[in-house]
C-alpha positions as a Markdown table, in Angstrom:
| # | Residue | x | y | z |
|---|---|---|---|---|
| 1 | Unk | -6.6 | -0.4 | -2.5 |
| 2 | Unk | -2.5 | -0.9 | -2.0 |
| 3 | Unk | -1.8 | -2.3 | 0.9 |
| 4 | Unk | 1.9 | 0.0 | 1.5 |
| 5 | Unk | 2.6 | 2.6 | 3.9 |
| 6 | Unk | 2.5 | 5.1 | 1.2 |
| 7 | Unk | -0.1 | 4.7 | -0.2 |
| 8 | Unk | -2.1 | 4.3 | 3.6 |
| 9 | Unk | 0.1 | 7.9 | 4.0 |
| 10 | Unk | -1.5 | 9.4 | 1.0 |
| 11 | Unk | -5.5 | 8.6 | 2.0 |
| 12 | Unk | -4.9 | 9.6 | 5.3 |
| 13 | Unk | -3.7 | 13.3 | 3.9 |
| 14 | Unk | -6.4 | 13.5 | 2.0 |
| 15 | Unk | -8.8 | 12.9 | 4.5 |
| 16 | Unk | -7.3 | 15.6 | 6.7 |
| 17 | Unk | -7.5 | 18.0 | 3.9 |
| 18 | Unk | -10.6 | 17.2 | 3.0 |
| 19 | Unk | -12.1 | 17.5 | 6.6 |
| 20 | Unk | -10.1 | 20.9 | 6.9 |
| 21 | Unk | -11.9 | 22.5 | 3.9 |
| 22 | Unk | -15.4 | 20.9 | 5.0 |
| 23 | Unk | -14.7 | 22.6 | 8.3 |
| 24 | Unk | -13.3 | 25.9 | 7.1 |
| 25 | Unk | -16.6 | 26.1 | 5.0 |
| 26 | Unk | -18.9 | 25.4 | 8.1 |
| 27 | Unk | -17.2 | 27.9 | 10.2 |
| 28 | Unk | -17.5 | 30.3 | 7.3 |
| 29 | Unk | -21.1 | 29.6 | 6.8 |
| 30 | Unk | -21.8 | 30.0 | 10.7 |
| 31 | Unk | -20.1 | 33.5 | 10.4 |
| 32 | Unk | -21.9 | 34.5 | 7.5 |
| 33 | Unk | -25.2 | 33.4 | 9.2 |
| 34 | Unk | -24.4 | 35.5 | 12.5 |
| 35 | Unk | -23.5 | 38.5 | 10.6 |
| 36 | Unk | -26.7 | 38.2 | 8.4 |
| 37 | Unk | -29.3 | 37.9 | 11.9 |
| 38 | Unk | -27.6 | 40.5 | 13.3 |
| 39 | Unk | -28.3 | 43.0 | 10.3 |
| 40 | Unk | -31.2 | 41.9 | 10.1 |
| 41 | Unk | -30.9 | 39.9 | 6.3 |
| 42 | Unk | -33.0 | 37.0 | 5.7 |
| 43 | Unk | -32.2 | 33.4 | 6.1 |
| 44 | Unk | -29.2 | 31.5 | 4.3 |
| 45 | Unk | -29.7 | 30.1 | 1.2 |
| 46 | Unk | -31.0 | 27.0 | 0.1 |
| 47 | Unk | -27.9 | 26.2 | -2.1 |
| 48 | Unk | -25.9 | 27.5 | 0.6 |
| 49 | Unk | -27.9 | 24.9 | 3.3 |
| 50 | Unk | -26.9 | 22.4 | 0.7 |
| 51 | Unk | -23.2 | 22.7 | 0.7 |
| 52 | Unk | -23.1 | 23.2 | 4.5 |
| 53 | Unk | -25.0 | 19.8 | 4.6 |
| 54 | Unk | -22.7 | 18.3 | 2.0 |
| 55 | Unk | -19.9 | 19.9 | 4.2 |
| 56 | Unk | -21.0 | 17.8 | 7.3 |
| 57 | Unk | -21.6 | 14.7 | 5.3 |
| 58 | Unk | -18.1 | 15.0 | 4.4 |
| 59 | Unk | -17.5 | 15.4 | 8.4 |
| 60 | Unk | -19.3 | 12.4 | 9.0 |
| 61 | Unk | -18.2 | 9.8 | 6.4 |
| 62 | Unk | -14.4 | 10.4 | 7.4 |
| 63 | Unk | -15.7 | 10.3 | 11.6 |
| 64 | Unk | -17.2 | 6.6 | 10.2 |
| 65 | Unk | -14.5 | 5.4 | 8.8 |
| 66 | Unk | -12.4 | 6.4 | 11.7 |
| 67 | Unk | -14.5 | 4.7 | 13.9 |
| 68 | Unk | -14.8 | 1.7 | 12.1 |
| 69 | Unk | -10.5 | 1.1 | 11.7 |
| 70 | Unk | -11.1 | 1.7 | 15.5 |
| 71 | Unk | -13.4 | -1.0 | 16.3 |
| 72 | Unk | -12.3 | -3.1 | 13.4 |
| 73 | Unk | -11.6 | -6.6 | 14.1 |
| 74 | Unk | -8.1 | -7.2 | 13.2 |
| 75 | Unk | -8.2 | -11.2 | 12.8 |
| 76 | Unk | -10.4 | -10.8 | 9.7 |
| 77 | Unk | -9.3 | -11.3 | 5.9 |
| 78 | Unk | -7.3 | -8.0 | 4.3 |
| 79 | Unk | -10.0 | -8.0 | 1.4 |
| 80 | Unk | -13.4 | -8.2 | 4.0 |
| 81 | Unk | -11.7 | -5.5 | 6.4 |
| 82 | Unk | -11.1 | -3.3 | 3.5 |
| 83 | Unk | -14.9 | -3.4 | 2.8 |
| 84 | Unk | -16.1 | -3.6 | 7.0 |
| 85 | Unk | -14.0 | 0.0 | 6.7 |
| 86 | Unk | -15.2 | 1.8 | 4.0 |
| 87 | Unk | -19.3 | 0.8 | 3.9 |
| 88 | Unk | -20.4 | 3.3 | 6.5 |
| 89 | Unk | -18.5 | 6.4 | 5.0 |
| 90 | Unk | -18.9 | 5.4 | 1.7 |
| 91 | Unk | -22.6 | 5.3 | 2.2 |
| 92 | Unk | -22.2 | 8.8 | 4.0 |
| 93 | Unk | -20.8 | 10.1 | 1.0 |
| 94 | Unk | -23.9 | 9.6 | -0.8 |
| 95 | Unk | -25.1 | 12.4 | 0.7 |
| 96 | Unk | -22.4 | 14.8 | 0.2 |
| 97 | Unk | -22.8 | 14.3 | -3.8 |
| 98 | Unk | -26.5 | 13.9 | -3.4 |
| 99 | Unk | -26.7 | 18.1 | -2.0 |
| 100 | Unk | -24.1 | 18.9 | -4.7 |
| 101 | Unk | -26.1 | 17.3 | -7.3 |
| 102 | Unk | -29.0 | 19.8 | -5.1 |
| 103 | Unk | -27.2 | 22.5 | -5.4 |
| 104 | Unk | -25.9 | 22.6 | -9.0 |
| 105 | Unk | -29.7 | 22.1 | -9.9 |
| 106 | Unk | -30.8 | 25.4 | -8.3 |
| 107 | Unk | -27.8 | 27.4 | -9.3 |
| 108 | Unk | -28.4 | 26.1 | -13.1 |
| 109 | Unk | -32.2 | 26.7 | -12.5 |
| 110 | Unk | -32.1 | 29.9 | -11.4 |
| 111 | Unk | -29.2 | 31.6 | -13.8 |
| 112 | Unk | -30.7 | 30.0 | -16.8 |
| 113 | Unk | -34.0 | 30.4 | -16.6 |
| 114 | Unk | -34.0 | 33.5 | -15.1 |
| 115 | Unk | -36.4 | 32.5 | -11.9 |
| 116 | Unk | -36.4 | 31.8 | -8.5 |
| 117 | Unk | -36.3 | 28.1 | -7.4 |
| 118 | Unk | -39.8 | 27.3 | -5.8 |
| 119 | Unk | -40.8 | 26.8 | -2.6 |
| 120 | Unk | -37.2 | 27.7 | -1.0 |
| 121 | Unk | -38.8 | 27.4 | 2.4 |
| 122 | Unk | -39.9 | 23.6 | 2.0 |
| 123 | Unk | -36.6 | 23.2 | 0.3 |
| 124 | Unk | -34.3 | 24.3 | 3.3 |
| 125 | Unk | -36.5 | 21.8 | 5.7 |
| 126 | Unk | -36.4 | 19.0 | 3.2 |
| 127 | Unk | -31.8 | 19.9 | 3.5 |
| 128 | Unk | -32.7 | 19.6 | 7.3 |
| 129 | Unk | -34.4 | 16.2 | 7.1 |
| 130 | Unk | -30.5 | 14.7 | 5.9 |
| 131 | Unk | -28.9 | 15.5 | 8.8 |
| 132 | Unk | -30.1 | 12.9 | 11.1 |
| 133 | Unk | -30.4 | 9.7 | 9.0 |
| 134 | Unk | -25.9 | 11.1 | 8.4 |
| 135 | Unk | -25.6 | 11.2 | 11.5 |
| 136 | Unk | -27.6 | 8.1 | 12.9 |
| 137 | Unk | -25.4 | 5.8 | 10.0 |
| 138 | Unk | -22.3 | 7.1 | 12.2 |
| 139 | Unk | -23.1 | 7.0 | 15.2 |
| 140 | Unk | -24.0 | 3.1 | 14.6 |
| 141 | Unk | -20.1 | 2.4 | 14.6 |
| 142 | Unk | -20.4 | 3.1 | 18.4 |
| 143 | Unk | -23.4 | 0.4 | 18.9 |
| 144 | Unk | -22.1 | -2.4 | 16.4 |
| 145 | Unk | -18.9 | -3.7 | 14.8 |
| 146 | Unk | -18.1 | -2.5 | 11.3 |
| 147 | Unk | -18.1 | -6.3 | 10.3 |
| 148 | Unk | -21.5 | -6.4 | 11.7 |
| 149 | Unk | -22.5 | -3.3 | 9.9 |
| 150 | Unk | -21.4 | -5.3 | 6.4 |
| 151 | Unk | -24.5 | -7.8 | 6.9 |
| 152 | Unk | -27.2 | -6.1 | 8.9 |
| 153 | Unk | -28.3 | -3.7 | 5.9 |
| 154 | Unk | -28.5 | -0.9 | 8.8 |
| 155 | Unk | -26.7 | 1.2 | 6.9 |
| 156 | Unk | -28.1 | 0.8 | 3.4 |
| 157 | Unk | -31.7 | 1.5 | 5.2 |
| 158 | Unk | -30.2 | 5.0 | 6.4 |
| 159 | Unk | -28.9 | 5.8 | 3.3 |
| 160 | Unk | -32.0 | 4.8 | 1.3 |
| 161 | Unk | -34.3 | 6.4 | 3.9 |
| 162 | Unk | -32.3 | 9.9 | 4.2 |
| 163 | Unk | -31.9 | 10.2 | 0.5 |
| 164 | Unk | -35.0 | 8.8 | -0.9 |
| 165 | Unk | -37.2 | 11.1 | 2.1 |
| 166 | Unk | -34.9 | 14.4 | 1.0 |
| 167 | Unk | -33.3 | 13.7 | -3.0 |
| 168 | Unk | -37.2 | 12.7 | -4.3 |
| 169 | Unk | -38.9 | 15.7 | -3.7 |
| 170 | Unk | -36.1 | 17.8 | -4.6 |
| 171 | Unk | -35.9 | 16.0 | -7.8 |
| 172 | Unk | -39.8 | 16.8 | -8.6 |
| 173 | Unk | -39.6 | 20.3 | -7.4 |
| 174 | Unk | -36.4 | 21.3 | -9.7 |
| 175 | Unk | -38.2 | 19.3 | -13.0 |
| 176 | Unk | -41.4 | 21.3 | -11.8 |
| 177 | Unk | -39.6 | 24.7 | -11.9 |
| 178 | Unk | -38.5 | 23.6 | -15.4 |
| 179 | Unk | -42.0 | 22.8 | -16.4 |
| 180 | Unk | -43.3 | 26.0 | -15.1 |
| 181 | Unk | -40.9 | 28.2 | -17.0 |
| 182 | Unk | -42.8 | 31.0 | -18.6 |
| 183 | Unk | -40.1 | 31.5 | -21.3 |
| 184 | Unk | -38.3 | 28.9 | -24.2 |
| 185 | Unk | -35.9 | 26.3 | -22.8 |
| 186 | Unk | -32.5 | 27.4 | -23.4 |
| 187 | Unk | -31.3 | 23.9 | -25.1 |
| 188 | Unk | -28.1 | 25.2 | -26.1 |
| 189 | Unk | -27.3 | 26.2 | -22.6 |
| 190 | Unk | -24.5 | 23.7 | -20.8 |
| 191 | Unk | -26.3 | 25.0 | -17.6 |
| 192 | Unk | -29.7 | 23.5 | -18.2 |
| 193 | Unk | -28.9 | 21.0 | -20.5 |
| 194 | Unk | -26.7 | 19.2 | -18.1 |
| 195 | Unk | -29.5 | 19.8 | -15.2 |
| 196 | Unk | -31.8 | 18.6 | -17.9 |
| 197 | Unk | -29.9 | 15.2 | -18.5 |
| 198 | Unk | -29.3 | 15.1 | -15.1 |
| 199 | Unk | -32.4 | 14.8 | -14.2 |
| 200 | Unk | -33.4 | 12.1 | -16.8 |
| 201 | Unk | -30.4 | 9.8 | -15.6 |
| 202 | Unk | -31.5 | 10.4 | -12.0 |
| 203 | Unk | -35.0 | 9.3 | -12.8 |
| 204 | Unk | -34.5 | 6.5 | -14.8 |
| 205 | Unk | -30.9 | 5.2 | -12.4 |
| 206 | Unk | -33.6 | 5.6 | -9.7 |
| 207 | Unk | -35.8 | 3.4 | -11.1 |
| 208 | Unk | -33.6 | 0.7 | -12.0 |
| 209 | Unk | -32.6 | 0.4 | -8.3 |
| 210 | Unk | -36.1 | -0.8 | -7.8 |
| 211 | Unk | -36.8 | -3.3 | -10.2 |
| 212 | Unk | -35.1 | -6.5 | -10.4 |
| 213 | Unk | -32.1 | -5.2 | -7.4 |
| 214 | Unk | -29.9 | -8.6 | -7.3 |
| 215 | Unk | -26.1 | -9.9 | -7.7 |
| 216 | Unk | -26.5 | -8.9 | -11.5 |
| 217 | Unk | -25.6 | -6.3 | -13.6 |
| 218 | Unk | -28.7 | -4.6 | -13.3 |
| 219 | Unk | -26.8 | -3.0 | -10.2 |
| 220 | Unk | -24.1 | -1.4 | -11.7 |
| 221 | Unk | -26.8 | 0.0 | -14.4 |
| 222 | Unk | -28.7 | 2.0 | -10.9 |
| 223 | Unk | -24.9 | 3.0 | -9.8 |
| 224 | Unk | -24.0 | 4.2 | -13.6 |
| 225 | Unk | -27.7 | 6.3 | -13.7 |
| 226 | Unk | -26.7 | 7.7 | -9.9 |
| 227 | Unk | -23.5 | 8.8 | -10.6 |
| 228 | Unk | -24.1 | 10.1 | -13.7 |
| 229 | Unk | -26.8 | 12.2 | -12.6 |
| 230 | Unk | -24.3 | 13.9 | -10.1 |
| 231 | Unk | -21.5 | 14.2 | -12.5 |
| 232 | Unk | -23.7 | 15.9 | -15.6 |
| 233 | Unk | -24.8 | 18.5 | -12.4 |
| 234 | Unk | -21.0 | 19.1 | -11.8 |
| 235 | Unk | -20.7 | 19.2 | -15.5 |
| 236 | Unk | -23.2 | 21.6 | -16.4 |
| 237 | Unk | -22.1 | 24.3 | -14.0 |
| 238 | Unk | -18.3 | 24.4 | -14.7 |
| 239 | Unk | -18.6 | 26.7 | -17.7 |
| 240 | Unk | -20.7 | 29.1 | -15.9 |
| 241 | Unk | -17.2 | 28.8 | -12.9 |
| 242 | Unk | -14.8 | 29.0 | -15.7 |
| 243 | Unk | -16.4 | 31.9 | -17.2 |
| 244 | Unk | -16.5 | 33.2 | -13.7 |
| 245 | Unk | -12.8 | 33.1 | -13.5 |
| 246 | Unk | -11.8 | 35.2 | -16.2 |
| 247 | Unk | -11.5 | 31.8 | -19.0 |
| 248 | Unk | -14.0 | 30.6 | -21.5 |
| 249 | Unk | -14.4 | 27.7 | -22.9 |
| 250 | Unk | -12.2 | 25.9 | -25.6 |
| 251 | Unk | -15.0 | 25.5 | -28.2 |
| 252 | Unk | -18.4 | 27.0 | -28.1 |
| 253 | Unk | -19.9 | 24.1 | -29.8 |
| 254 | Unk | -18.5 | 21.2 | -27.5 |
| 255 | Unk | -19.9 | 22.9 | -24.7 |
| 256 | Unk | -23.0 | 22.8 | -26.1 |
| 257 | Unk | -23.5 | 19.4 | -27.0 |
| 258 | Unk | -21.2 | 17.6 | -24.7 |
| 259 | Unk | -23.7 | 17.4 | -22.1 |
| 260 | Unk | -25.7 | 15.5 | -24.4 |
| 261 | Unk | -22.7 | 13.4 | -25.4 |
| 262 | Unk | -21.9 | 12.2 | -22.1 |
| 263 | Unk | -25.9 | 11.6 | -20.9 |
| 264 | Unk | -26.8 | 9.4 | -24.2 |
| 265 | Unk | -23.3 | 7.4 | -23.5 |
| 266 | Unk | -24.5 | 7.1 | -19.9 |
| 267 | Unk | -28.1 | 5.7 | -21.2 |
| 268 | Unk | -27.1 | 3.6 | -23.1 |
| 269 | Unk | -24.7 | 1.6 | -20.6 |
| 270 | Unk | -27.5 | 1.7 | -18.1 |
| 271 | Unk | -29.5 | 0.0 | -20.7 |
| 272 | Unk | -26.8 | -2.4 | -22.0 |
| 273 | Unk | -26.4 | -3.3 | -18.2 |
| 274 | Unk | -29.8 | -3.3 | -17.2 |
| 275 | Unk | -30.7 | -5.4 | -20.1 |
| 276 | Unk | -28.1 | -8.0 | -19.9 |
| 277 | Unk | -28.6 | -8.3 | -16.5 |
| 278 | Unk | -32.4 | -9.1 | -17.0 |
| 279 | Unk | -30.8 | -11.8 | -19.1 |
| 280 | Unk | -28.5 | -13.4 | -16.0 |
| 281 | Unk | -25.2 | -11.4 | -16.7 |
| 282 | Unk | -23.7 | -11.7 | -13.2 |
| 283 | Unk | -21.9 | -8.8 | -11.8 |
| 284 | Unk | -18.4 | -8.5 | -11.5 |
| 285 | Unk | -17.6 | -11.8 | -13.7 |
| 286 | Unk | -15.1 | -12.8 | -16.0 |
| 287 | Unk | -15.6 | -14.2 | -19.2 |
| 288 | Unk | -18.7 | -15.1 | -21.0 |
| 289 | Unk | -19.7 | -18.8 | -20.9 |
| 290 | Unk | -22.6 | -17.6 | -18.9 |
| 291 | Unk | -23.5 | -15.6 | -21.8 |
| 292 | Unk | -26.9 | -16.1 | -24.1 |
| 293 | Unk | -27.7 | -14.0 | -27.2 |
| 294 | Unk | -30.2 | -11.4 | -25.3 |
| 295 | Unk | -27.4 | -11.0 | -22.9 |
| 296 | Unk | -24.7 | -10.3 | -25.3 |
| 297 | Unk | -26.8 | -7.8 | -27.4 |
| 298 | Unk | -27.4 | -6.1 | -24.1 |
| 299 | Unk | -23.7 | -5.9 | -23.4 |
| 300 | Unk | -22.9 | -4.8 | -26.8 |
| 301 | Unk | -25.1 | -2.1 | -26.2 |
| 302 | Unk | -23.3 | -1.1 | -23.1 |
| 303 | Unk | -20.2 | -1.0 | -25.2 |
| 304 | Unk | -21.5 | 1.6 | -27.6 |
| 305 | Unk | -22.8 | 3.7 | -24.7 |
| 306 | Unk | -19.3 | 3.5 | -23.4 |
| 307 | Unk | -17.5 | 5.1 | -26.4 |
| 308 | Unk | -20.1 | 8.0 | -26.5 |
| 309 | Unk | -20.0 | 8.5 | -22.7 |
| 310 | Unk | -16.0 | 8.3 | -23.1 |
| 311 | Unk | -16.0 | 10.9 | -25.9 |
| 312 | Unk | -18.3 | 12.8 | -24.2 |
| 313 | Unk | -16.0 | 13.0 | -21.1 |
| 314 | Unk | -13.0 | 13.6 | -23.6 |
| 315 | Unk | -14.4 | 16.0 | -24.9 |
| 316 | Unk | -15.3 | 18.0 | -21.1 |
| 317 | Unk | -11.4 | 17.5 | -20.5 |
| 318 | Unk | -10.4 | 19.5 | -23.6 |
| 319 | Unk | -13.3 | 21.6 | -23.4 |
| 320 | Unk | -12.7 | 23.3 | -20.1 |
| 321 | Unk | -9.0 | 22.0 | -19.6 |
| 322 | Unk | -7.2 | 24.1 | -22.7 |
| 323 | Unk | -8.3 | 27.4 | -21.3 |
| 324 | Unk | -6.5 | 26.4 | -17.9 |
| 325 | Unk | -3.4 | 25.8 | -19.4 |
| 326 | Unk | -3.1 | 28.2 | -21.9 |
| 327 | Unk | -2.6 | 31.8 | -21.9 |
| 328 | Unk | -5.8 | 33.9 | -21.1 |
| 329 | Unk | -7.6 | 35.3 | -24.1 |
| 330 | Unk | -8.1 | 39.2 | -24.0 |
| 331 | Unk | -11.9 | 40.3 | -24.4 |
């Protein structure tokens, strides 16, 4: 964070555009709902549920951080009022990623395997079950300061309550559906074999937030597996929306393995950092006279995961950049 006018100018435009779209695509999705009882269609869409409920997370984590500059207390330190503001909504942003990551998973189940994603009813209620843990972490700005929010772990409860309640059994019924394919796993496919990496990263990320969770870098190994998880969903579907706008890809072969790339670069960071952290590697440290030799293997480990994960993530800029700013191919 810069602490200069412009810079304070910049997030709050992007906030209100942000909020705009989120609300656009509500109202669109209430529309389309309407028009769809009064024919007579069935029911919205699971994916669809998902972005809608990604939409009013979005909603949500800028009505928290709103709330929180409004109740801030101003005599605190710049660096701990920077934090007070942005824990609730950052939280709240969890879940906007978490029913993207949702949503890219049925998308990339059903176009590449050719199926229907299971159980769409219990899907749609397990969407529905987000909504008030979002809402409950904002409306606790109206109950207690922000600062007071920092300490109580209110908020991290919510977060780790909606999300674990909800993302779980999503996770197990996508890997399910991919289990329960009648037909051979389409490896080569960017589709599933980001959803499929995906879903590895989420397991393991998810695991690491439960075993040995303290001021070490065996934190930042959880966020690395979290994040990643999301990102390889985003990842594996934007061939299938460049495609869809008339493009294709720069190389056939990248898109094929960088996926791959990019998750084994990912694992091997989490390890690197869940290792060294085992090992006493403090979190966000300088320097290494804290070091021993388990803990420097570990990091060196992390090191090499970074250069995969960074040419893997070179290699999606290229990959699906080139087409954008070149002149379109004729089929």
């Amino acid at each position: 964070m810069i602490d200069q006018p412009f810079f304070w100018a910049g997030l709050i435009l992007v906030a209100a555009g942000v909020s705009l779209q989120a609300a656009a695509y509500l109202a669109a999705a209430l529309q389309g709902e309407r028009r769809a009882r009064r024919q007579g269609a069935a029911a919205g869409t699971p994916e669809g549920l998902a972005m809608a409920a990604g939409a009013v997370a979005m909603l949500l984590a800028v009505a928290a951080i709103v709330l929180a500059f409004w109740r801030l207390d101003p005599t605190l330190p710049f660096g701990y009022s920077l934090r007070a503001l942005v824990w609730g909504g950052g939280h709240i942003l969890q879940y906007l990623h978490v029913t993207g990551m949702a949503t890219g998973w049925i998308v990339a189940i059903s176009v590449a395997l050719v199926t229907v994603f299971p159980a769409r009813r219990v899907l749609r209620i397990l969407l529905w079950v987000l909504l008030p843990f979002m809402a409950a972490a904002t409306a606790s700005y109206l109950v207690w300061r922000p600062e007071e929010l920092l300490i109580n772990h209110l908020i991290t409860i919510l977060t780790f309550g909606g999300l674990g309640a909800a993302g779980v059994p999503v996770f197990f019924m996508a890997l399910s559906a991919v289990m329960a394919a009648g037909r051979p796993l389409p490896w080569a496919s960017p589709l599933f074999g980001g959803t499929v990496v995906s879903f590895a990263l989420y397991a393991i990320g998810g695991v690491m937030g439960l075993i040995g969770f303290t001021q070490d870098t065996r934190v930042p190994a959880h966020y690395h597996g979290m994040v990643g998880a999301v990102t390889l969903a985003y990842m594996g579907l934007t061939p299938m929306l460049l495609e869809i706008c008339g493009r294709r890809p720069w190389s056939a072969r990248l898109t094929r393995w960088q996926p791959y790339l990019y998750g084994i670069g990912l694992l091997g960071i989490m390890i690197g950092m869940h290792w060294a952290g085992g090992h006493g590697a403090p979190r966000k440290t300088f320097g290494f006279t804290w070091a021993n030799a388990q803990a420097i293997l570990g990091m060196n480990i992390m090191g090499a995961g970074s250069v995969l994960a960074i040419l893997g993530g070179l290699a999606f800029v290229l990959n699906m950049g080139i087409p954008l700013v070149t002149r379109r191919r004729q089929c």
